CSV table of C-alpha atoms in Angstrom, one decimal:
chain,number,residue,atom,x,y,z
A,8,MET,CA,26.1,-13.9,41.1
A,9,SER,CA,25.1,-10.1,40.2
A,10,THR,CA,22.1,-8.5,41.5
A,11,ALA,CA,21.9,-7.7,37.7
A,12,THR,CA,22.0,-10.9,36.6
A,13,THR,CA,20.1,-12.5,39.4
A,14,THR,CA,17.0,-9.8,37.9
A,15,THR,CA,17.3,-10.5,34.8
A,16,ARG,CA,17.0,-14.1,34.7
A,17,PRO,CA,13.5,-14.1,36.3
A,18,SER,CA,12.0,-11.0,34.6
A,19,ALA,CA,13.1,-12.9,31.1
A,20,SER,CA,11.7,-16.1,32.3
A,21,ARG,CA,8.3,-14.7,33.0
A,22,ALA,CA,8.1,-12.7,30.1
A,23,TRP,CA,8.5,-16.3,28.1
A,24,VAL,CA,6.1,-17.8,30.3
A,25,ILE,CA,4.0,-14.7,29.4
A,26,ALA,CA,4.9,-15.2,25.7
A,27,ARG,CA,3.7,-19.1,25.7
A,28,THR,CA,0.6,-18.3,26.8
A,29,GLU,CA,-0.2,-15.8,24.2
A,30,LEU,CA,1.3,-18.5,21.7
A,31,ARG,CA,-1.1,-20.8,23.0
A,32,LEU,CA,-4.1,-18.9,22.6
A,33,ILE,CA,-3.1,-17.5,19.2
A,34,ALA,CA,-3.0,-21.1,18.1
A,35,ARG,CA,-6.4,-21.7,19.1
A,36,SER,CA,-7.6,-18.5,17.1
A,37,LYS,CA,-8.7,-19.6,13.9
A,38,ALA,CA,-9.3,-16.4,12.5
A,39,THR,CA,-5.5,-15.8,13.6
A,40,LEU,CA,-4.2,-18.3,12.6
A,41,VAL,CA,-5.8,-18.0,9.2
A,42,SER,CA,-4.4,-14.6,8.7
A,43,ALA,CA,-0.8,-15.9,9.8
A,44,THR,CA,-0.8,-18.5,7.4
A,45,ALA,CA,-2.8,-17.2,4.0
A,46,PHE,CA,-0.1,-14.4,3.2
A,47,PRO,CA,3.2,-16.7,2.9
A,48,LEU,CA,1.0,-19.4,1.0
A,49,MET,CA,-0.7,-16.4,-1.1
A,50,PHE,CA,2.7,-15.0,-1.5
A,51,ALA,CA,4.5,-18.3,-2.4
A,52,ALA,CA,2.0,-19.3,-4.5
A,53,PHE,CA,1.9,-16.1,-6.7
A,54,VAL,CA,5.7,-16.5,-6.2
A,55,ILE,CA,6.0,-19.8,-8.4
A,56,ALA,CA,3.0,-18.6,-10.5
A,57,GLN,CA,5.1,-15.6,-12.1
A,58,ALA,CA,8.8,-17.6,-11.1
A,59,GLU,CA,10.4,-15.4,-14.2
A,60,THR,CA,8.7,-11.8,-13.0
A,61,ALA,CA,9.5,-12.2,-9.9
A,62,ARG,CA,13.4,-12.6,-10.3
A,63,ASN,CA,13.5,-8.9,-12.1
A,64,ALA,CA,11.5,-7.7,-9.4
A,65,ALA,CA,12.6,-9.5,-6.2
A,66,VAL,CA,13.8,-5.6,-4.2
A,67,GLY,CA,9.9,-4.4,-4.7
A,68,MET,CA,8.6,-8.2,-4.0
A,69,ILE,CA,10.9,-8.0,-0.5
A,70,CYS,CA,9.9,-4.3,0.5
A,71,MET,CA,6.1,-5.9,0.1
A,72,VAL,CA,6.6,-8.8,2.4
A,73,LEU,CA,7.9,-7.3,5.0
A,74,ALA,CA,5.7,-4.6,5.6
A,75,PHE,CA,2.5,-6.2,4.9
A,76,PHE,CA,4.3,-8.8,7.5
A,77,ALA,CA,5.1,-6.5,9.8
A,78,LEU,CA,1.7,-4.9,9.5
A,79,PHE,CA,-0.6,-7.5,10.1
A,80,ALA,CA,1.3,-9.9,12.1
A,81,ILE,CA,2.9,-7.4,14.5
A,82,TYR,CA,1.2,-3.9,13.9
A,83,LEU,CA,-2.6,-5.4,14.1
A,84,THR,CA,-1.9,-8.5,16.1
A,85,ALA,CA,0.5,-6.7,19.0
A,86,THR,CA,-2.5,-3.8,19.5
A,87,THR,CA,-5.5,-5.8,19.6
A,88,THR,CA,-3.8,-8.1,21.6
A,89,LEU,CA,-2.4,-5.6,24.2
A,90,VAL,CA,-5.7,-3.5,24.0
A,91,THR,CA,-7.6,-7.1,24.9
A,92,ARG,CA,-6.0,-7.9,27.7
A,93,ARG,CA,-6.1,-4.8,29.3
A,94,GLN,CA,-9.9,-4.9,28.8
A,95,ASP,CA,-10.3,-8.2,30.5
A,96,LEU,CA,-7.7,-7.0,33.3
A,97,PHE,CA,-5.0,-9.6,32.6
A,98,LEU,CA,-2.4,-7.2,32.2
A,99,LYS,CA,-3.4,-5.8,35.8
A,100,ARG,CA,-3.1,-8.7,37.4
A,101,LEU,CA,0.0,-9.6,36.0
A,102,ARG,CA,1.6,-5.7,37.2
A,103,SER,CA,0.0,-6.6,40.9
A,104,GLY,CA,2.6,-9.6,40.6
A,105,GLU,CA,6.1,-9.4,40.8
A,106,THR,CA,6.3,-9.8,36.9
A,107,GLY,CA,7.7,-6.0,35.5
A,108,ASP,CA,5.9,-3.3,32.9
A,109,GLY,CA,9.0,-4.5,30.7
A,110,ALA,CA,8.4,-8.5,30.7
A,111,ILE,CA,4.7,-8.2,30.7
A,112,LEU,CA,4.9,-6.5,27.3
A,113,ALA,CA,8.2,-8.1,25.6
A,114,GLY,CA,6.0,-11.3,26.9
A,115,VAL,CA,3.1,-10.3,25.1
A,116,LEU,CA,4.7,-8.8,21.7
A,117,ALA,CA,6.9,-11.7,22.0
A,118,ALA,CA,3.8,-14.1,20.0
A,119,PRO,CA,3.6,-11.4,17.0
A,120,LEU,CA,7.0,-11.2,16.5
A,121,VAL,CA,7.4,-14.9,16.4
A,122,LEU,CA,4.2,-14.8,14.0
A,123,PHE,CA,6.3,-12.5,12.1
A,124,LEU,CA,9.3,-14.0,11.5
A,125,ALA,CA,7.7,-17.3,10.8
A,126,GLN,CA,5.9,-15.9,7.6
A,127,VAL,CA,9.7,-13.9,6.7
A,128,THR,CA,11.1,-17.8,7.1
A,129,VAL,CA,8.8,-19.3,4.5
A,130,VAL,CA,9.0,-17.0,2.1
A,131,ALA,CA,12.7,-17.1,2.4
A,132,GLY,CA,12.6,-20.6,1.6
A,133,VAL,CA,10.5,-20.0,-1.4
A,134,LEU,CA,12.7,-17.1,-2.9
A,135,VAL,CA,15.9,-19.5,-2.0
A,136,ALA,CA,13.8,-22.3,-3.7
A,137,LEU,CA,13.2,-20.1,-7.0
A,138,ASP,CA,16.6,-19.1,-7.1
A,139,ILE,CA,16.0,-15.6,-6.6
A,140,PRO,CA,19.2,-13.6,-6.2
A,141,ALA,CA,20.3,-13.2,-2.9
A,142,PRO,CA,21.4,-9.5,-1.7
A,143,SER,CA,25.2,-8.7,-2.6
A,144,ARG,CA,25.0,-6.5,0.8
A,145,PRO,CA,22.9,-8.2,3.8
A,146,TRP,CA,23.9,-6.2,6.6
A,147,TRP,CA,21.9,-3.4,4.7
A,148,LEU,CA,18.5,-5.9,4.8
A,149,LEU,CA,19.3,-7.2,8.2
A,150,ALA,CA,19.3,-3.5,9.1
A,151,ALA,CA,15.7,-2.8,7.1
A,152,VAL,CA,13.7,-5.9,9.7
A,153,VAL,CA,15.2,-4.8,12.9
A,154,GLY,CA,14.6,-1.1,11.8
A,155,LEU,CA,11.4,-2.3,10.8
A,156,VAL,CA,10.1,-4.4,13.8
A,157,ALA,CA,11.6,-2.2,16.4
A,158,SER,CA,9.4,0.7,14.8
A,159,THR,CA,6.0,-1.5,14.3
A,160,LEU,CA,6.2,-3.1,18.0
A,161,THR,CA,6.8,0.3,19.1
A,162,ALA,CA,3.8,1.8,17.6
A,163,ALA,CA,1.8,-1.5,18.2
A,164,THR,CA,2.1,0.0,22.0
A,165,ALA,CA,1.6,3.7,21.4
A,166,THR,CA,-1.4,2.7,19.2
A,167,ALA,CA,-3.1,0.4,22.0
A,168,ALA,CA,-2.4,3.0,24.9
A,169,ILE,CA,-4.7,5.6,22.9
A,170,THR,CA,-7.4,2.7,21.7
A,171,PRO,CA,-10.1,2.0,24.1
A,172,ASN,CA,-11.2,-1.5,23.3
A,173,ALA,CA,-10.2,-4.6,20.0
A,174,SER,CA,-13.2,-2.8,17.6
A,175,ALA,CA,-11.7,0.2,17.8
A,176,ALA,CA,-8.5,-1.1,17.0
A,177,GLN,CA,-10.0,-1.4,13.2
A,178,ILE,CA,-9.8,2.4,13.2
A,179,SER,CA,-7.1,3.6,15.6
A,180,THR,CA,-4.2,1.3,13.4
A,181,MET,CA,-5.4,2.9,10.1
A,182,PRO,CA,-3.2,6.3,10.4
A,183,TYR,CA,0.1,3.9,11.0
A,184,ILE,CA,-0.8,1.4,7.8
A,185,THR,CA,-1.7,4.2,5.8
A,186,VAL,CA,1.7,5.7,6.1
A,187,VAL,CA,3.5,2.3,5.9
A,188,LEU,CA,1.8,1.6,2.7
A,189,GLY,CA,1.5,5.1,1.2
A,190,SER,CA,5.4,5.7,1.9
A,191,LEU,CA,6.4,2.0,0.9
A,192,VAL,CA,4.1,3.1,-2.6
A,193,ALA,CA,5.8,6.3,-2.9
A,194,GLY,CA,9.1,5.2,-2.4
A,195,PRO,CA,10.3,3.6,-5.8
A,196,LEU,CA,8.5,6.5,-8.0
A,197,VAL,CA,9.2,9.6,-5.7
A,198,GLU,CA,13.0,10.9,-5.5
A,199,SER,CA,13.4,12.9,-2.1
A,200,PRO,CA,15.9,11.7,0.6
A,201,TYR,CA,12.9,12.8,2.7
A,202,LEU,CA,11.0,9.3,1.9
A,203,ASP,CA,13.8,8.1,4.4
A,204,LEU,CA,11.9,9.4,7.3
A,205,THR,CA,8.6,7.5,7.0
A,206,PRO,CA,8.7,3.5,7.3
A,207,GLY,CA,8.0,2.8,3.4
A,208,GLY,CA,10.4,4.8,2.4
A,209,ALA,CA,13.3,4.2,4.8
A,210,LEU,CA,12.3,0.1,4.1
A,211,VAL,CA,12.9,0.7,0.3
A,212,THR,CA,16.0,2.9,0.5
A,213,LEU,CA,17.5,0.1,2.8
A,214,VAL,CA,16.7,-3.1,0.4
A,215,ARG,CA,17.7,-1.1,-2.5
A,216,ALA,CA,21.4,-1.0,-1.1
A,217,ALA,CA,21.3,-4.7,0.1
A,218,TYR,CA,20.7,-5.1,-3.6
A,219,ASP,CA,23.5,-2.7,-5.0
A,220,LEU,CA,21.1,-0.7,-6.8
A,221,GLU,CA,20.5,3.1,-7.5
A,222,LEU,CA,19.5,4.8,-4.3
A,223,ALA,CA,17.3,7.9,-4.5
A,224,GLY,CA,17.9,8.2,-0.2
A,225,ASN,CA,20.4,7.8,2.0
A,226,PRO,CA,20.6,4.3,3.8
A,227,GLY,CA,22.3,5.7,7.1
A,228,PHE,CA,19.7,8.3,7.0
A,229,ALA,CA,16.8,5.5,6.1
A,230,ILE,CA,18.4,3.8,9.6
A,231,ALA,CA,18.0,7.3,11.4
A,232,GLY,CA,14.3,7.7,10.4
A,233,LEU,CA,13.5,4.0,11.5
A,234,ALA,CA,15.1,4.8,14.8
A,235,LEU,CA,13.2,8.1,15.4
A,236,TRP,CA,9.4,6.1,14.8
A,237,THR,CA,10.8,3.7,16.9
A,238,TRP,CA,11.7,6.5,19.5
A,239,VAL,CA,8.3,8.4,19.2
A,240,GLY,CA,6.9,4.9,19.7
A,241,VAL,CA,8.9,4.1,23.0
A,242,ASP,CA,8.0,8.0,24.0
A,243,LEU,CA,4.0,7.9,23.4
A,244,THR,CA,3.8,4.7,25.3
A,245,ARG,CA,5.9,5.8,28.4
A,246,ARG,CA,3.7,8.7,28.0
A,247,LEU,CA,0.1,7.2,27.6
A,248,PHE,CA,0.4,3.5,27.9
A,249,ARG,CA,-2.6,2.7,30.8
A,250,TRP,CA,-2.4,-0.6,32.3
A,251,GLU,CA,-6.6,-0.6,33.2
A,252,PRO,CA,-9.2,-0.6,30.9
A,253,ARG,CA,-9.1,2.9,29.4
A,254,HIS,CA,-13.0,4.1,29.3
């Protein structure tokens, strides 16, 4: 057995332990549970009430659902969790042991990711039950989900790096949320390939490509845009993230 293999397994195990702890904490938080379940349930009710309209607007709904779930389940939850864990010295205690930085971040971020996947699964089940058309090019939809998740997770760690406390997260998260939602709304209305460089615009282009609809942008350019946002998030995290409380 190689050294790399023996090193990776303990790291993955420690990350999983942290993830389970975070999931238990989320399960005990009524506010988090309500926000994690309310959105998919409200969306399901909306789709059932507007079934015919939903069939004609599948692309717009999918874009909206993915963006909102990524922002609320991943971005806000991950940012607030990282800031809170840093302020109560939880991250510092973990780091003083044998757990590596990557395993710590992976463990903390895994819980919001599980929330996101659970929400998407619920909504996907509703869409299937209502015979909403499946994408003819599902690989573009997969690329949209992977790119959105990656860029949102790294945006969360970067935002947490500059956020002094959990209360301030309500303000520090607004710029990214505004960019995502603004570009999401502009995506279908503005015919510009440069929108693919924004998270929302890239999402619209990739989902429309999955359904083989007319495109204002380019799927390859959209993937590059999401990759760029991911890289920026990683770079900012490496340079700015602190493991001890910010003052």
